[in-house]
JSON list of C-alpha atoms in Angstrom, two decimals:
[
{"chain": "G", "resi": 1, "resn": "MET", "atom": "CA", "xyz": [50.08, 184.37, 148.78]},
{"chain": "G", "resi": 2, "resn": "SER", "atom": "CA", "xyz": [51.85, 182.66, 151.66]},
{"chain": "G", "resi": 3, "resn": "ALA", "atom": "CA", "xyz": [48.68, 180.67, 152.36]},
{"chain": "G", "resi": 4, "resn": "LEU", "atom": "CA", "xyz": [48.76, 179.35, 148.80]},
{"chain": "G", "resi": 5, "resn": "ILE", "atom": "CA", "xyz": [52.42, 178.41, 149.08]},
{"chain": "G", "resi": 6, "resn": "GLY", "atom": "CA", "xyz": [51.78, 176.84, 152.47]},
{"chain": "G", "resi": 7, "resn": "SER", "atom": "CA", "xyz": [48.97, 174.70, 151.08]},
{"chain": "G", "resi": 8, "resn": "LEU", "atom": "CA", "xyz": [51.02, 173.61, 148.05]},
{"chain": "G", "resi": 9, "resn": "LEU", "atom": "CA", "xyz": [54.26, 172.98, 149.94]},
{"chain": "G", "resi": 10, "resn": "PRO", "atom": "CA", "xyz": [53.53, 169.30, 150.76]},
{"chain": "G", "resi": 11, "resn": "TYR", "atom": "CA", "xyz": [52.77, 168.63, 147.08]},
{"chain": "G", "resi": 12, "resn": "ILE", "atom": "CA", "xyz": [55.95, 170.38, 145.98]},
{"chain": "G", "resi": 13, "resn": "ILE", "atom": "CA", "xyz": [58.00, 168.38, 148.48]},
{"chain": "G", "resi": 14, "resn": "ALA", "atom": "CA", "xyz": [56.35, 165.14, 147.30]},
{"chain": "G", "resi": 15, "resn": "ALA", "atom": "CA", "xyz": [57.07, 165.98, 143.65]},
{"chain": "G", "resi": 16, "resn": "VAL", "atom": "CA", "xyz": [60.72, 166.74, 144.38]},
{"chain": "G", "resi": 17, "resn": "ALA", "atom": "CA", "xyz": [61.04, 163.51, 146.38]},
{"chain": "G", "resi": 18, "resn": "ALA", "atom": "CA", "xyz": [59.48, 161.53, 143.52]},
{"chain": "G", "resi": 19, "resn": "LEU", "atom": "CA", "xyz": [61.89, 163.07, 141.01]},
{"chain": "G", "resi": 20, "resn": "ALA", "atom": "CA", "xyz": [64.82, 162.28, 143.29]},
{"chain": "G", "resi": 21, "resn": "ALA", "atom": "CA", "xyz": [63.64, 158.67, 143.62]},
{"chain": "G", "resi": 22, "resn": "PHE", "atom": "CA", "xyz": [63.30, 158.27, 139.85]},
{"chain": "G", "resi": 23, "resn": "ALA", "atom": "CA", "xyz": [66.73, 159.82, 139.29]},
{"chain": "G", "resi": 24, "resn": "GLY", "atom": "CA", "xyz": [68.26, 157.51, 141.88]},
{"chain": "G", "resi": 25, "resn": "ALA", "atom": "CA", "xyz": [66.67, 154.43, 140.31]},
{"chain": "G", "resi": 26, "resn": "TYR", "atom": "CA", "xyz": [67.83, 155.50, 136.83]},
{"chain": "G", "resi": 27, "resn": "LEU", "atom": "CA", "xyz": [71.42, 156.05, 137.95]},
{"chain": "G", "resi": 28, "resn": "LYS", "atom": "CA", "xyz": [71.49, 152.75, 139.85]},
{"chain": "G", "resi": 29, "resn": "GLY", "atom": "CA", "xyz": [70.24, 150.89, 136.77]},
{"chain": "G", "resi": 30, "resn": "LYS", "atom": "CA", "xyz": [72.74, 152.64, 134.53]},
{"chain": "G", "resi": 31, "resn": "SER", "atom": "CA", "xyz": [75.57, 151.75, 136.90]},
{"chain": "G", "resi": 32, "resn": "ALA", "atom": "CA", "xyz": [74.48, 148.10, 137.05]},
{"chain": "G", "resi": 33, "resn": "GLY", "atom": "CA", "xyz": [74.35, 147.94, 133.26]},
{"chain": "G", "resi": 34, "resn": "LYS", "atom": "CA", "xyz": [77.83, 149.42, 133.00]},
{"chain": "G", "resi": 35, "resn": "GLN", "atom": "CA", "xyz": [79.22, 146.91, 135.49]},
{"chain": "G", "resi": 36, "resn": "GLY", "atom": "CA", "xyz": [77.53, 144.04, 133.66]},
{"chain": "G", "resi": 37, "resn": "GLU", "atom": "CA", "xyz": [79.01, 145.10, 130.33]},
{"chain": "G", "resi": 38, "resn": "GLN", "atom": "CA", "xyz": [82.47, 145.49, 131.86]},
{"chain": "G", "resi": 39, "resn": "ALA", "atom": "CA", "xyz": [82.23, 141.99, 133.34]},
{"chain": "G", "resi": 40, "resn": "LYS", "atom": "CA", "xyz": [81.15, 140.59, 129.96]},
{"chain": "G", "resi": 41, "resn": "GLN", "atom": "CA", "xyz": [84.07, 142.26, 128.19]},
{"chain": "G", "resi": 42, "resn": "LEU", "atom": "CA", "xyz": [86.46, 140.97, 130.84]},
{"chain": "G", "resi": 43, "resn": "ARG", "atom": "CA", "xyz": [85.18, 137.40, 130.30]},
{"chain": "G", "resi": 44, "resn": "GLU", "atom": "CA", "xyz": [85.56, 137.75, 126.53]},
{"chain": "G", "resi": 45, "resn": "ARG", "atom": "CA", "xyz": [89.12, 139.05, 126.87]},
{"chain": "G", "resi": 46, "resn": "GLN", "atom": "CA", "xyz": [89.97, 136.18, 129.22]},
{"chain": "G", "resi": 47, "resn": "GLU", "atom": "CA", "xyz": [88.55, 133.61, 126.77]},
{"chain": "G", "resi": 48, "resn": "ALA", "atom": "CA", "xyz": [90.59, 135.17, 123.94]},
{"chain": "G", "resi": 49, "resn": "ARG", "atom": "CA", "xyz": [93.70, 135.10, 126.13]},
{"chain": "G", "resi": 50, "resn": "ASP", "atom": "CA", "xyz": [93.07, 131.43, 127.02]},
{"chain": "G", "resi": 51, "resn": "THR", "atom": "CA", "xyz": [92.76, 130.56, 123.32]},
{"chain": "G", "resi": 52, "resn": "ALA", "atom": "CA", "xyz": [95.95, 132.47, 122.50]},
{"chain": "G", "resi": 53, "resn": "ASP", "atom": "CA", "xyz": [97.79, 130.71, 125.33]},
{"chain": "G", "resi": 54, "resn": "GLU", "atom": "CA", "xyz": [96.55, 127.34, 124.10]},
{"chain": "G", "resi": 55, "resn": "VAL", "atom": "CA", "xyz": [97.79, 128.07, 120.58]},
{"chain": "G", "resi": 56, "resn": "ASP", "atom": "CA", "xyz": [101.14, 129.28, 121.92]},
{"chain": "G", "resi": 57, "resn": "ASN", "atom": "CA", "xyz": [101.49, 126.09, 123.96]},
{"chain": "G", "resi": 58, "resn": "ASP", "atom": "CA", "xyz": [100.59, 123.90, 120.98]},
{"chain": "G", "resi": 59, "resn": "VAL", "atom": "CA", "xyz": [103.04, 125.66, 118.69]},
{"chain": "G", "resi": 60, "resn": "GLY", "atom": "CA", "xyz": [105.73, 125.73, 121.38]},
{"chain": "G", "resi": 61, "resn": "ALA", "atom": "CA", "xyz": [105.47, 121.97, 121.84]},
{"chain": "G", "resi": 62, "resn": "MET", "atom": "CA", "xyz": [106.16, 121.31, 118.14]},
{"chain": "G", "resi": 63, "resn": "PRO", "atom": "CA", "xyz": [109.61, 120.87, 116.70]},
{"chain": "G", "resi": 64, "resn": "PRO", "atom": "CA", "xyz": [110.74, 124.04, 114.89]},
{"chain": "G", "resi": 65, "resn": "ASP", "atom": "CA", "xyz": [110.30, 122.59, 111.40]},
{"chain": "G", "resi": 66, "resn": "ALA", "atom": "CA", "xyz": [106.76, 121.38, 112.11]},
{"chain": "G", "resi": 67, "resn": "ALA", "atom": "CA", "xyz": [105.86, 124.73, 113.71]},
{"chain": "G", "resi": 68, "resn": "ARG", "atom": "CA", "xyz": [107.15, 126.57, 110.65]},
{"chain": "G", "resi": 69, "resn": "GLU", "atom": "CA", "xyz": [105.07, 124.38, 108.35]},
{"chain": "G", "resi": 70, "resn": "ALA", "atom": "CA", "xyz": [101.95, 124.78, 110.49]},
{"chain": "G", "resi": 71, "resn": "LEU", "atom": "CA", "xyz": [102.35, 128.55, 110.66]},
{"chain": "G", "resi": 72, "resn": "LYS", "atom": "CA", "xyz": [102.98, 129.01, 106.92]},
{"chain": "G", "resi": 73, "resn": "ARG", "atom": "CA", "xyz": [99.27, 128.98, 106.21]},
{"chain": "G", "resi": 74, "resn": "TRP", "atom": "CA", "xyz": [98.78, 131.95, 108.58]},
{"chain": "G", "resi": 75, "resn": "ALA", "atom": "CA", "xyz": [101.51, 134.10, 107.04]},
{"chain": "G", "resi": 76, "resn": "ARG", "atom": "CA", "xyz": [101.35, 135.55, 103.57]}
]
């Protein structure tokens, strides 16, 4: 029995190493995908914030009466 285990041991070690390599590659890819998605969402939030700041600046530069008239179409 020990001779059988001894002859199969290198194959068992190779199989475990292969599984560990595949698991490592999978987790690395998953992590990279997560980081990419987080970066994309951060860019989208920044673009939305830039647009909101631009609108705030445009409205803030108007006289109060003109701002009220321009904003009437957005309020119900």
